[in-house]
Amino acid sequence: MNAGLRDTFGRLHDNLRVSITDRCNIRCFYCMPERDAAFVERREILSYEEIERFVRIAVGMGISKVRVTGGEPLVRKDVPELVRKLAAIDGIEDLALTTNGILLPQLAEPLYQAGLRRLNVHLDTLDGERFARITRRDDLEPVLEGLALAKRLGFAPIKINAVAVKDLSEPDLVPLAHYGRENGFEIRFIEFMPLDAQGLWDRGRVLIADQIIETLSREIGPLEEIPDRDPRAPATQYRYADGGGTIGFIASVSRPFCRNCNRIRLTADGKLRYCLFAIEETDVKSLLRGGAPDDEIAARIRSTVLAKWEGHEINTARFVAPPRPMYAIGG
Ligand code: SAM
Ligand code: SF4
């Protein structure tokens, strides 16, 4: 019987996030630089076969939830082919993809046919001008079109990731919440984390979950915390008292959830990370490309989990931002 991937703090790891590219078709200011983003050379990016092999090994060690992310995963060629390979792996109970949604009008259907059912779509605002200010691109329409198509095709659940930034996102909270209620999408507000490429983060720019909850309770209706939610999920979930759906908060800054963390991450260039904020990473690409047997790769996965720290230190003076920004790690 597989004992699972337990770290030295007793946390069981069953969740793997796989970044398949560090490239993106937009330039969100809290993630990417406006221009001259540095990308990994294509030959350094793991092939779909290499990713599939790594995921199979990880699943054999207790991983059961896999999320494909990036950069923007849909800019990589033939993503449905990767989804098909991953969906065929026995032992994955939950396969999901995180996207900015811009290419969903073209790709939602092939992704669905390849076996994908769960989507997280990143959308911070329903206002075109504000969308362009945040992403430095004018692409709101295809995201909304893609979401409508995904809903029609039957993707479920569809969650919306909205990054909340103080003195910027306030006008978007209520319209996004209404949009979620009307469409049956769970909106998840994510606190701005110190992972941007230009050093723009500071604590004063974090719009904390409590403030968002207060606004939504006042403007839309009372929210109550869902008591029996999965304690290892990063989002704290609330529901509207009137039965109008759920809403989530990924409050990494104001309510860190490290104590319950169950995740490891594979970067597009084949580095394994035990935390979004980790400074160190473990190279698995050289093993995948150097003819290492599965056992050796499994041993490296285990040693990475065993090296995991207790948690990020955003709220301490000791905090050091990781050397790579969000798009290069995989969100
Ligand atoms: N391109 C896809 C997308 O935008 O969903 C997948 C990758 S993106 C890095 C994953 C998530 O990270 C997005 O939902 C985005 O909102 C979030 N994100 C990026 N930078 C962030 C930051 N500095 N703080 C909090 N969330 C961030
Ligand atoms: Fe691209 Fe996602 Fe980063 Fe925005 S958050 S720049 S969509 S990778």
mmCIF file of C-alpha atoms and ligand atoms in Angstrom:
data_model
loop_
_atom_site.group_PDB
_atom_site.id
_atom_site.type_symbol
_atom_site.label_atom_id
_atom_site.label_comp_id
_atom_site.label_asym_id
_atom_site.label_seq_id
_atom_site.Cartn_x
_atom_site.Cartn_y
_atom_site.Cartn_z
ATOM 1 C CA MET A 1 0.000 0.000 0.000
ATOM 2 C CA ASN A 2 1.317 3.414 -1.002
ATOM 3 C CA ALA A 3 1.999 5.543 2.096
ATOM 4 C CA GLY A 4 1.613 8.766 0.157
ATOM 5 C CA LEU A 5 3.774 11.859 -0.004
ATOM 6 C CA ARG A 6 3.937 13.047 3.584
ATOM 7 C CA ASP A 7 6.295 15.848 4.594
ATOM 8 C CA THR A 8 8.066 16.318 7.920
ATOM 9 C CA PHE A 9 5.139 18.389 9.235
ATOM 10 C CA GLY A 10 2.686 15.556 8.581
ATOM 11 C CA ARG A 11 1.063 17.132 5.518
ATOM 12 C CA LEU A 12 -0.020 14.675 2.864
ATOM 13 C CA HIS A 13 0.593 15.817 -0.714
ATOM 14 C CA ASP A 14 -1.921 14.689 -3.307
ATOM 15 C CA ASN A 15 -2.017 17.764 -5.524
ATOM 16 C CA LEU A 16 0.341 18.514 -8.415
ATOM 17 C CA ARG A 17 0.333 21.670 -10.499
ATOM 18 C CA VAL A 18 2.025 21.320 -13.841
ATOM 19 C CA SER A 19 3.107 24.413 -15.718
ATOM 20 C CA ILE A 20 3.408 23.674 -19.423
ATOM 21 C CA THR A 21 4.736 27.025 -20.623
ATOM 22 C CA ASP A 22 5.999 30.308 -19.217
ATOM 23 C CA ARG A 23 4.678 32.232 -22.224
ATOM 24 C CA CYS A 24 1.464 34.204 -22.235
ATOM 25 C CA ASN A 25 -0.704 36.189 -24.616
ATOM 26 C CA ILE A 26 -1.344 39.003 -22.114
ATOM 27 C CA ARG A 27 0.757 40.890 -19.554
ATOM 28 C CA CYS A 28 -1.071 41.139 -16.205
ATOM 29 C CA PHE A 29 0.885 43.690 -14.178
ATOM 30 C CA TYR A 30 0.926 41.511 -11.018
ATOM 31 C CA CYS A 31 2.540 38.638 -12.881
ATOM 32 C CA MET A 32 4.540 39.673 -15.935
ATOM 33 C CA PRO A 33 6.695 42.604 -16.932
ATOM 34 C CA GLU A 34 5.091 44.961 -19.427
ATOM 35 C CA ARG A 35 7.779 44.300 -22.013
ATOM 36 C CA ASP A 36 10.894 42.208 -22.583
ATOM 37 C CA ALA A 37 9.670 39.243 -20.565
ATOM 38 C CA ALA A 38 12.400 36.611 -20.398
ATOM 39 C CA PHE A 39 11.197 33.196 -21.484
ATOM 40 C CA VAL A 40 12.836 29.818 -21.166
ATOM 41 C CA GLU A 41 14.174 28.476 -24.457
ATOM 42 C CA ARG A 42 11.827 26.019 -26.095
ATOM 43 C CA ARG A 43 14.237 23.093 -25.884
ATOM 44 C CA GLU A 44 14.297 23.531 -22.105
ATOM 45 C CA ILE A 45 10.525 23.055 -21.863
ATOM 46 C CA LEU A 46 9.383 19.547 -20.997
ATOM 47 C CA SER A 47 7.700 17.684 -23.829
ATOM 48 C CA TYR A 48 4.207 16.263 -23.355
ATOM 49 C CA GLU A 49 5.730 12.783 -23.166
ATOM 50 C CA GLU A 50 8.077 13.896 -20.390
ATOM 51 C CA ILE A 51 5.221 15.551 -18.505
ATOM 52 C CA GLU A 52 3.050 12.465 -18.878
ATOM 53 C CA ARG A 53 5.793 10.220 -17.532
ATOM 54 C CA PHE A 54 6.445 12.498 -14.569
ATOM 55 C CA VAL A 55 2.731 12.693 -13.745
ATOM 56 C CA ARG A 56 2.360 8.904 -13.935
ATOM 57 C CA ILE A 57 5.199 8.458 -11.471
ATOM 58 C CA ALA A 58 3.757 11.102 -9.137
ATOM 59 C CA VAL A 59 0.301 9.517 -9.330
ATOM 60 C CA GLY A 60 1.880 6.206 -8.345
ATOM 61 C CA MET A 61 3.098 7.969 -5.188
ATOM 62 C CA GLY A 62 -0.272 9.345 -4.124
ATOM 63 C CA ILE A 63 -0.945 12.364 -6.321
ATOM 64 C CA SER A 64 -4.609 12.301 -7.349
ATOM 65 C CA LYS A 65 -5.288 15.922 -8.319
ATOM 66 C CA VAL A 66 -3.521 17.456 -11.285
ATOM 67 C CA ARG A 67 -3.884 20.989 -12.581
ATOM 68 C CA VAL A 68 -2.416 22.188 -15.861
ATOM 69 C CA THR A 69 -1.290 25.800 -15.736
ATOM 70 C CA GLY A 70 1.362 28.241 -16.952
ATOM 71 C CA GLY A 71 2.116 30.994 -18.122
ATOM 72 C CA GLU A 72 -0.931 30.651 -20.296
ATOM 73 C CA PRO A 73 -1.354 26.921 -20.977
ATOM 74 C CA LEU A 74 -3.573 27.422 -24.015
ATOM 75 C CA VAL A 75 -0.839 29.199 -25.993
ATOM 76 C CA ARG A 76 1.102 25.947 -26.122
ATOM 77 C CA LYS A 77 0.449 23.891 -29.231
ATOM 78 C CA ASP A 78 -1.884 20.903 -29.021
ATOM 79 C CA VAL A 79 -2.879 21.238 -25.347
ATOM 80 C CA PRO A 80 -5.862 18.899 -25.880
ATOM 81 C CA GLU A 81 -3.326 16.197 -26.742
ATOM 82 C CA LEU A 82 -1.693 16.605 -23.322
ATOM 83 C CA VAL A 83 -5.093 16.638 -21.625
ATOM 84 C CA ARG A 84 -5.965 13.393 -23.379
ATOM 85 C CA LYS A 85 -2.746 11.777 -22.142
ATOM 86 C CA LEU A 86 -3.320 12.954 -18.572
ATOM 87 C CA ALA A 87 -7.015 12.040 -18.537
ATOM 88 C CA ALA A 88 -6.009 8.466 -19.398
ATOM 89 C CA ILE A 89 -3.801 8.087 -16.303
ATOM 90 C CA ASP A 90 -5.440 5.773 -13.787
ATOM 91 C CA GLY A 91 -5.520 7.327 -10.349
ATOM 92 C CA ILE A 92 -6.140 10.951 -11.315
ATOM 93 C CA GLU A 93 -9.447 11.795 -9.676
ATOM 94 C CA ASP A 94 -9.380 15.426 -10.478
ATOM 95 C CA LEU A 95 -7.909 16.948 -13.641
ATOM 96 C CA ALA A 96 -8.255 20.703 -14.061
ATOM 97 C CA LEU A 97 -6.828 23.567 -16.081
ATOM 98 C CA THR A 98 -6.234 27.217 -15.207
ATOM 99 C CA THR A 99 -6.409 29.687 -18.089
ATOM 100 C CA ASN A 100 -6.906 33.349 -18.851
ATOM 101 C CA GLY A 101 -9.690 32.196 -21.173
ATOM 102 C CA ILE A 102 -8.679 34.159 -24.260
ATOM 103 C CA LEU A 103 -8.286 31.045 -26.401
ATOM 104 C CA LEU A 104 -11.307 29.215 -25.018
ATOM 105 C CA PRO A 105 -13.523 30.124 -27.999
ATOM 106 C CA GLN A 106 -11.213 27.972 -30.163
ATOM 107 C CA LEU A 107 -10.159 25.386 -27.598
ATOM 108 C CA ALA A 108 -13.035 24.760 -25.172
ATOM 109 C CA GLU A 109 -14.580 22.101 -27.363
ATOM 110 C CA PRO A 110 -11.386 20.134 -28.143
ATOM 111 C CA LEU A 111 -10.457 20.311 -24.444
ATOM 112 C CA TYR A 112 -13.845 18.941 -23.463
ATOM 113 C CA GLN A 113 -13.533 16.168 -26.008
ATOM 114 C CA ALA A 114 -10.097 15.338 -24.629
ATOM 115 C CA GLY A 115 -11.663 14.691 -21.228
ATOM 116 C CA LEU A 116 -11.281 17.975 -19.360
ATOM 117 C CA ARG A 117 -14.241 18.977 -17.174
ATOM 118 C CA ARG A 118 -12.903 21.430 -14.605
ATOM 119 C CA LEU A 119 -11.853 24.922 -15.571
ATOM 120 C CA ASN A 120 -10.542 27.907 -13.655
ATOM 121 C CA VAL A 121 -10.740 31.037 -15.730
ATOM 122 C CA HIS A 122 -8.883 34.122 -14.698
ATOM 123 C CA LEU A 123 -10.989 37.275 -14.967
ATOM 124 C CA ASP A 124 -10.491 40.344 -12.804
ATOM 125 C CA THR A 125 -13.046 42.722 -14.289
ATOM 126 C CA LEU A 126 -16.015 42.885 -16.650
ATOM 127 C CA ASP A 127 -15.011 46.338 -17.831
ATOM 128 C CA GLY A 128 -13.036 46.464 -21.074
ATOM 129 C CA GLU A 129 -11.026 49.526 -20.212
ATOM 130 C CA ARG A 130 -10.029 48.158 -16.810
ATOM 131 C CA PHE A 131 -9.232 44.786 -18.354
ATOM 132 C CA ALA A 132 -6.825 46.529 -20.720
ATOM 133 C CA ARG A 133 -5.224 48.457 -17.862
ATOM 134 C CA ILE A 134 -4.617 45.306 -15.845
ATOM 135 C CA THR A 135 -3.544 42.995 -18.658
ATOM 136 C CA ARG A 136 -2.043 45.576 -21.040
ATOM 137 C CA ARG A 137 -4.074 43.895 -23.781
ATOM 138 C CA ASP A 138 -7.567 44.470 -25.143
ATOM 139 C CA ASP A 139 -8.994 40.962 -24.931
ATOM 140 C CA LEU A 140 -12.001 40.907 -22.623
ATOM 141 C CA GLU A 141 -14.541 39.818 -25.274
ATOM 142 C CA PRO A 142 -13.018 36.407 -26.095
ATOM 143 C CA VAL A 143 -12.768 35.600 -22.376
ATOM 144 C CA LEU A 144 -16.494 36.237 -21.873
ATOM 145 C CA GLU A 145 -17.311 34.366 -25.066
ATOM 146 C CA GLY A 146 -15.100 31.474 -23.956
ATOM 147 C CA LEU A 147 -16.780 31.302 -20.563
ATOM 148 C CA ALA A 148 -20.235 31.225 -22.131
ATOM 149 C CA LEU A 149 -19.133 28.459 -24.491
ATOM 150 C CA ALA A 150 -17.543 26.433 -21.678
ATOM 151 C CA LYS A 151 -20.785 26.649 -19.734
ATOM 152 C CA ARG A 152 -22.821 25.518 -22.753
ATOM 153 C CA LEU A 153 -20.488 22.589 -23.335
ATOM 154 C CA GLY A 154 -21.031 21.391 -19.777
ATOM 155 C CA PHE A 155 -17.721 22.140 -18.056
ATOM 156 C CA ALA A 156 -18.317 21.956 -14.293
ATOM 157 C CA PRO A 157 -17.328 23.391 -12.032
ATOM 158 C CA ILE A 158 -16.227 26.590 -13.733
ATOM 159 C CA LYS A 159 -14.440 28.865 -11.286
ATOM 160 C CA ILE A 160 -13.328 32.414 -11.892
ATOM 161 C CA ASN A 161 -10.023 33.587 -10.415
ATOM 162 C CA ALA A 162 -9.972 37.318 -9.747
ATOM 163 C CA VAL A 163 -6.862 38.921 -8.298
ATOM 164 C CA ALA A 164 -7.841 41.618 -5.812
ATOM 165 C CA VAL A 165 -5.626 44.686 -5.643
ATOM 166 C CA LYS A 166 -6.320 47.585 -3.288
ATOM 167 C CA ASP A 167 -7.292 50.910 -4.864
ATOM 168 C CA LEU A 168 -7.927 49.116 -8.136
ATOM 169 C CA SER A 169 -10.298 46.167 -7.784
ATOM 170 C CA GLU A 170 -12.956 47.743 -5.561
ATOM 171 C CA PRO A 171 -15.317 48.677 -8.452
ATOM 172 C CA ASP A 172 -15.107 45.123 -9.827
ATOM 173 C CA LEU A 173 -16.110 43.177 -6.714
ATOM 174 C CA VAL A 174 -19.876 43.538 -6.941
ATOM 175 C CA PRO A 175 -20.211 43.192 -10.759
ATOM 176 C CA LEU A 176 -18.052 40.047 -10.702
ATOM 177 C CA ALA A 177 -20.034 38.589 -7.819
ATOM 178 C CA HIS A 178 -23.307 39.200 -9.699
ATOM 179 C CA TYR A 179 -21.865 37.686 -12.852
ATOM 180 C CA GLY A 180 -20.883 34.574 -10.881
ATOM 181 C CA ARG A 181 -24.305 34.261 -9.288
ATOM 182 C CA GLU A 182 -26.089 34.669 -12.617
ATOM 183 C CA ASN A 183 -23.966 32.077 -14.401
ATOM 184 C CA GLY A 184 -23.347 29.539 -11.659
ATOM 185 C CA PHE A 185 -19.595 30.274 -11.610
ATOM 186 C CA GLU A 186 -17.789 30.336 -8.279
ATOM 187 C CA ILE A 187 -15.820 33.562 -8.100
ATOM 188 C CA ARG A 188 -12.606 33.211 -6.117
ATOM 189 C CA PHE A 189 -10.918 36.401 -5.070
ATOM 190 C CA ILE A 190 -7.162 35.981 -4.761
ATOM 191 C CA GLU A 191 -5.148 38.329 -2.600
ATOM 192 C CA PHE A 192 -2.323 40.035 -4.494
ATOM 193 C CA MET A 193 0.855 38.094 -3.657
ATOM 194 C CA PRO A 194 4.490 39.216 -3.911
ATOM 195 C CA LEU A 195 5.126 37.339 -7.144
ATOM 196 C CA ASP A 196 5.039 40.059 -9.786
ATOM 197 C CA ALA A 197 7.941 40.628 -12.154
ATOM 198 C CA GLN A 198 8.474 44.328 -11.535
ATOM 199 C CA GLY A 199 8.581 44.519 -7.739
ATOM 200 C CA LEU A 200 5.216 46.334 -7.603
ATOM 201 C CA TRP A 201 3.830 44.392 -4.631
ATOM 202 C CA ASP A 202 3.598 45.953 -1.267
ATOM 203 C CA ARG A 203 1.400 45.101 1.681
ATOM 204 C CA GLY A 204 -0.620 48.276 1.209
ATOM 205 C CA ARG A 205 -1.801 47.000 -2.197
ATOM 206 C CA VAL A 206 -3.382 43.818 -0.827
ATOM 207 C CA LEU A 207 -7.150 43.967 -0.763
ATOM 208 C CA ILE A 208 -7.780 41.508 2.020
ATOM 209 C CA ALA A 209 -10.533 38.905 2.057
ATOM 210 C CA ASP A 210 -12.292 40.420 5.096
ATOM 211 C CA GLN A 211 -12.737 43.710 3.250
ATOM 212 C CA ILE A 212 -14.173 41.954 0.200
ATOM 213 C CA ILE A 213 -16.541 39.912 2.356
ATOM 214 C CA GLU A 214 -17.744 43.077 4.044
ATOM 215 C CA THR A 215 -18.399 44.793 0.703
ATOM 216 C CA LEU A 216 -20.246 41.829 -0.795
ATOM 217 C CA SER A 217 -22.318 41.229 2.338
ATOM 218 C CA ARG A 218 -23.351 44.859 2.326
ATOM 219 C CA GLU A 219 -23.992 45.227 -1.408
ATOM 220 C CA ILE A 220 -25.375 41.807 -2.315
ATOM 221 C CA GLY A 221 -26.471 39.952 0.784
ATOM 222 C CA PRO A 222 -25.163 38.103 3.838
ATOM 223 C CA LEU A 223 -22.425 35.540 3.321
ATOM 224 C CA GLU A 224 -21.798 32.608 5.608
ATOM 225 C CA GLU A 225 -18.643 30.504 5.805
ATOM 226 C CA ILE A 226 -19.178 26.940 4.656
ATOM 227 C CA PRO A 227 -18.222 24.861 7.682
ATOM 228 C CA ASP A 228 -17.639 21.479 6.064
ATOM 229 C CA ARG A 229 -15.406 22.678 3.266
ATOM 230 C CA ASP A 230 -12.284 20.662 2.429
ATOM 231 C CA PRO A 231 -9.740 21.970 4.979
ATOM 232 C CA ARG A 232 -6.927 21.378 2.492
ATOM 233 C CA ALA A 233 -8.424 23.475 -0.295
ATOM 234 C CA PRO A 234 -6.697 26.857 -0.575
ATOM 235 C CA ALA A 235 -9.949 28.795 -0.897
ATOM 236 C CA THR A 236 -12.056 29.609 2.126
ATOM 237 C CA GLN A 237 -15.569 29.125 0.818
ATOM 238 C CA TYR A 238 -18.627 31.150 1.654
ATOM 239 C CA ARG A 239 -22.187 30.867 0.459
ATOM 240 C CA TYR A 240 -24.867 33.454 0.069
ATOM 241 C CA ALA A 241 -27.455 33.081 2.795
ATOM 242 C CA ASP A 242 -30.146 33.378 0.096
ATOM 243 C CA GLY A 243 -28.876 30.222 -1.643
ATOM 244 C CA GLY A 244 -27.440 32.176 -4.578
ATOM 245 C CA GLY A 245 -24.223 30.182 -4.881
ATOM 246 C CA THR A 246 -20.763 30.109 -3.373
ATOM 247 C CA ILE A 247 -17.792 32.406 -3.404
ATOM 248 C CA GLY A 248 -14.168 31.664 -2.480
ATOM 249 C CA PHE A 249 -11.232 33.587 -1.080
ATOM 250 C CA ILE A 250 -7.623 32.636 -1.601
ATOM 251 C CA ALA A 251 -6.259 34.728 1.207
ATOM 252 C CA SER A 252 -2.592 33.749 1.069
ATOM 253 C CA VAL A 253 -1.537 36.979 2.750
ATOM 254 C CA SER A 254 -4.200 37.629 5.394
ATOM 255 C CA ARG A 255 -5.081 33.978 6.132
ATOM 256 C CA PRO A 256 -2.140 31.788 5.095
ATOM 257 C CA PHE A 257 -3.151 28.186 4.598
ATOM 258 C CA CYS A 258 0.340 26.616 4.693
ATOM 259 C CA ARG A 259 -0.627 24.359 7.601
ATOM 260 C CA ASN A 260 -2.948 22.448 5.281
ATOM 261 C CA CYS A 261 -0.913 22.665 2.093
ATOM 262 C CA ASN A 262 -1.079 19.570 -0.091
ATOM 263 C CA ARG A 263 0.646 20.823 -3.248
ATOM 264 C CA ILE A 264 3.803 20.436 -5.224
ATOM 265 C CA ARG A 265 4.565 22.167 -8.515
ATOM 266 C CA LEU A 266 6.415 21.250 -11.669
ATOM 267 C CA THR A 267 7.697 24.200 -13.689
ATOM 268 C CA ALA A 268 7.624 24.217 -17.476
ATOM 269 C CA ASP A 269 11.394 23.709 -17.527
ATOM 270 C CA GLY A 270 11.237 20.658 -15.307
ATOM 271 C CA LYS A 271 11.964 21.950 -11.813
ATOM 272 C CA LEU A 272 10.013 20.615 -8.878
ATOM 273 C CA ARG A 273 8.953 23.079 -6.157
ATOM 274 C CA TYR A 274 7.395 22.366 -2.773
ATOM 275 C CA CYS A 275 5.917 25.876 -2.509
ATOM 276 C CA LEU A 276 4.924 28.783 -4.723
ATOM 277 C CA PHE A 277 7.285 30.915 -2.637
ATOM 278 C CA ALA A 278 10.141 28.410 -2.421
ATOM 279 C CA ILE A 279 13.611 29.729 -3.099
ATOM 280 C CA GLU A 280 15.075 26.344 -3.926
ATOM 281 C CA GLU A 281 13.875 23.924 -6.594
ATOM 282 C CA THR A 282 14.790 20.370 -7.563
ATOM 283 C CA ASP A 283 15.781 19.523 -11.098
ATOM 284 C CA VAL A 284 13.848 16.622 -12.572
ATOM 285 C CA LYS A 285 14.367 17.423 -16.236
ATOM 286 C CA SER A 286 17.927 16.103 -16.191
ATOM 287 C CA LEU A 287 16.602 12.814 -14.807
ATOM 288 C CA LEU A 288 13.787 12.642 -17.362
ATOM 289 C CA ARG A 289 16.229 13.340 -20.187
ATOM 290 C CA GLY A 290 19.155 11.377 -18.803
ATOM 291 C CA GLY A 291 17.557 7.949 -18.866
ATOM 292 C CA ALA A 292 16.912 7.757 -15.106
ATOM 293 C CA PRO A 293 14.597 4.924 -14.062
ATOM 294 C CA ASP A 294 11.202 5.701 -12.510
ATOM 295 C CA ASP A 295 12.547 4.848 -9.028
ATOM 296 C CA GLU A 296 15.123 7.582 -9.205
ATOM 297 C CA ILE A 297 12.537 10.175 -10.254
ATOM 298 C CA ALA A 298 10.224 8.968 -7.478
ATOM 299 C CA ALA A 299 13.075 9.356 -4.963
ATOM 300 C CA ARG A 300 13.565 12.939 -6.086
ATOM 301 C CA ILE A 301 9.860 13.691 -5.700
ATOM 302 C CA ARG A 302 9.975 12.240 -2.183
ATOM 303 C CA SER A 303 13.090 14.167 -1.184
ATOM 304 C CA THR A 304 11.530 17.427 -2.444
ATOM 305 C CA VAL A 305 8.451 16.833 -0.293
ATOM 306 C CA LEU A 306 10.647 15.965 2.695
ATOM 307 C CA ALA A 307 12.565 19.226 2.265
ATOM 308 C CA LYS A 308 9.353 21.282 2.375
ATOM 309 C CA TRP A 309 9.384 24.177 4.791
ATOM 310 C CA GLU A 310 6.690 24.927 7.322
ATOM 311 C CA GLY A 311 5.293 27.785 5.294
ATOM 312 C CA HIS A 312 5.904 31.030 3.474
ATOM 313 C CA GLU A 313 6.972 34.024 5.502
ATOM 314 C CA ILE A 314 5.149 36.818 3.677
ATOM 315 C CA ASN A 315 4.025 38.230 6.994
ATOM 316 C CA THR A 316 7.499 38.373 8.529
ATOM 317 C CA ALA A 317 10.527 40.589 8.059
ATOM 318 C CA ARG A 318 12.382 37.478 6.885
ATOM 319 C CA PHE A 319 10.323 37.204 3.684
ATOM 320 C CA VAL A 320 12.352 36.921 0.511
ATOM 321 C CA ALA A 321 10.451 36.841 -2.782
ATOM 322 C CA PRO A 322 11.238 33.810 -4.944
ATOM 323 C CA PRO A 323 13.724 34.396 -7.757
ATOM 324 C CA ARG A 324 11.099 33.727 -10.431
ATOM 325 C CA PRO A 325 7.853 35.651 -10.896
ATOM 326 C CA MET A 326 4.456 33.969 -11.094
ATOM 327 C CA TYR A 327 4.413 33.303 -14.846
ATOM 328 C CA ALA A 328 7.751 31.478 -14.669
ATOM 329 C CA ILE A 329 6.746 29.307 -11.713
ATOM 330 C CA GLY A 330 3.221 28.371 -12.708
ATOM 331 C CA GLY A 331 0.266 29.696 -10.766
HETATM 332 N N1 SAM B 1 -2.475 32.230 -17.344
HETATM 333 C C1 SAM B 1 -3.348 31.491 -16.512
HETATM 334 C C2 SAM B 1 -4.225 32.401 -15.693
HETATM 335 O O1 SAM B 1 -3.987 33.599 -15.692
HETATM 336 O O2 SAM B 1 -5.129 31.871 -15.043
HETATM 337 C C3 SAM B 1 -2.645 30.495 -15.618
HETATM 338 C C4 SAM B 1 -1.417 30.966 -14.901
HETATM 339 S S1 SAM B 1 -1.658 32.318 -13.781
HETATM 340 C C5 SAM B 1 -0.013 32.578 -13.219
HETATM 341 C C6 SAM B 1 -2.507 31.522 -12.468
HETATM 342 C C7 SAM B 1 -3.221 32.429 -11.497
HETATM 343 O O3 SAM B 1 -2.292 33.214 -10.818
HETATM 344 C C8 SAM B 1 -4.180 33.382 -12.158
HETATM 345 O O4 SAM B 1 -5.467 33.060 -11.724
HETATM 346 C C9 SAM B 1 -3.781 34.742 -11.668
HETATM 347 O O5 SAM B 1 -4.883 35.440 -11.342
HETATM 348 C C10 SAM B 1 -2.912 34.417 -10.474
HETATM 349 N N2 SAM B 1 -1.856 35.394 -10.184
HETATM 350 C C11 SAM B 1 -0.880 35.814 -10.993
HETATM 351 N N3 SAM B 1 -0.072 36.692 -10.380
HETATM 352 C C12 SAM B 1 -0.560 36.823 -9.120
HETATM 353 C C13 SAM B 1 -0.151 37.589 -7.976
HETATM 354 N N4 SAM B 1 0.925 38.367 -7.993
HETATM 355 N N5 SAM B 1 -0.888 37.474 -6.859
HETATM 356 C C14 SAM B 1 -1.979 36.674 -6.819
HETATM 357 N N6 SAM B 1 -2.394 35.919 -7.845
HETATM 358 C C15 SAM B 1 -1.693 36.002 -8.989
HETATM 359 FE FE1 SF4 B 2 -0.580 35.546 -18.222
HETATM 360 FE FE2 SF4 B 2 -1.910 34.311 -16.237
HETATM 361 FE FE3 SF4 B 2 0.268 35.804 -15.712
HETATM 362 FE FE4 SF4 B 2 -1.924 37.029 -16.508
HETATM 363 S S1 SF4 B 2 -1.683 35.827 -14.602
HETATM 364 S S2 SF4 B 2 0.150 37.416 -17.289
HETATM 365 S S3 SF4 B 2 -2.790 35.558 -17.889
HETATM 366 S S4 SF4 B 2 0.230 33.924 -16.856
#
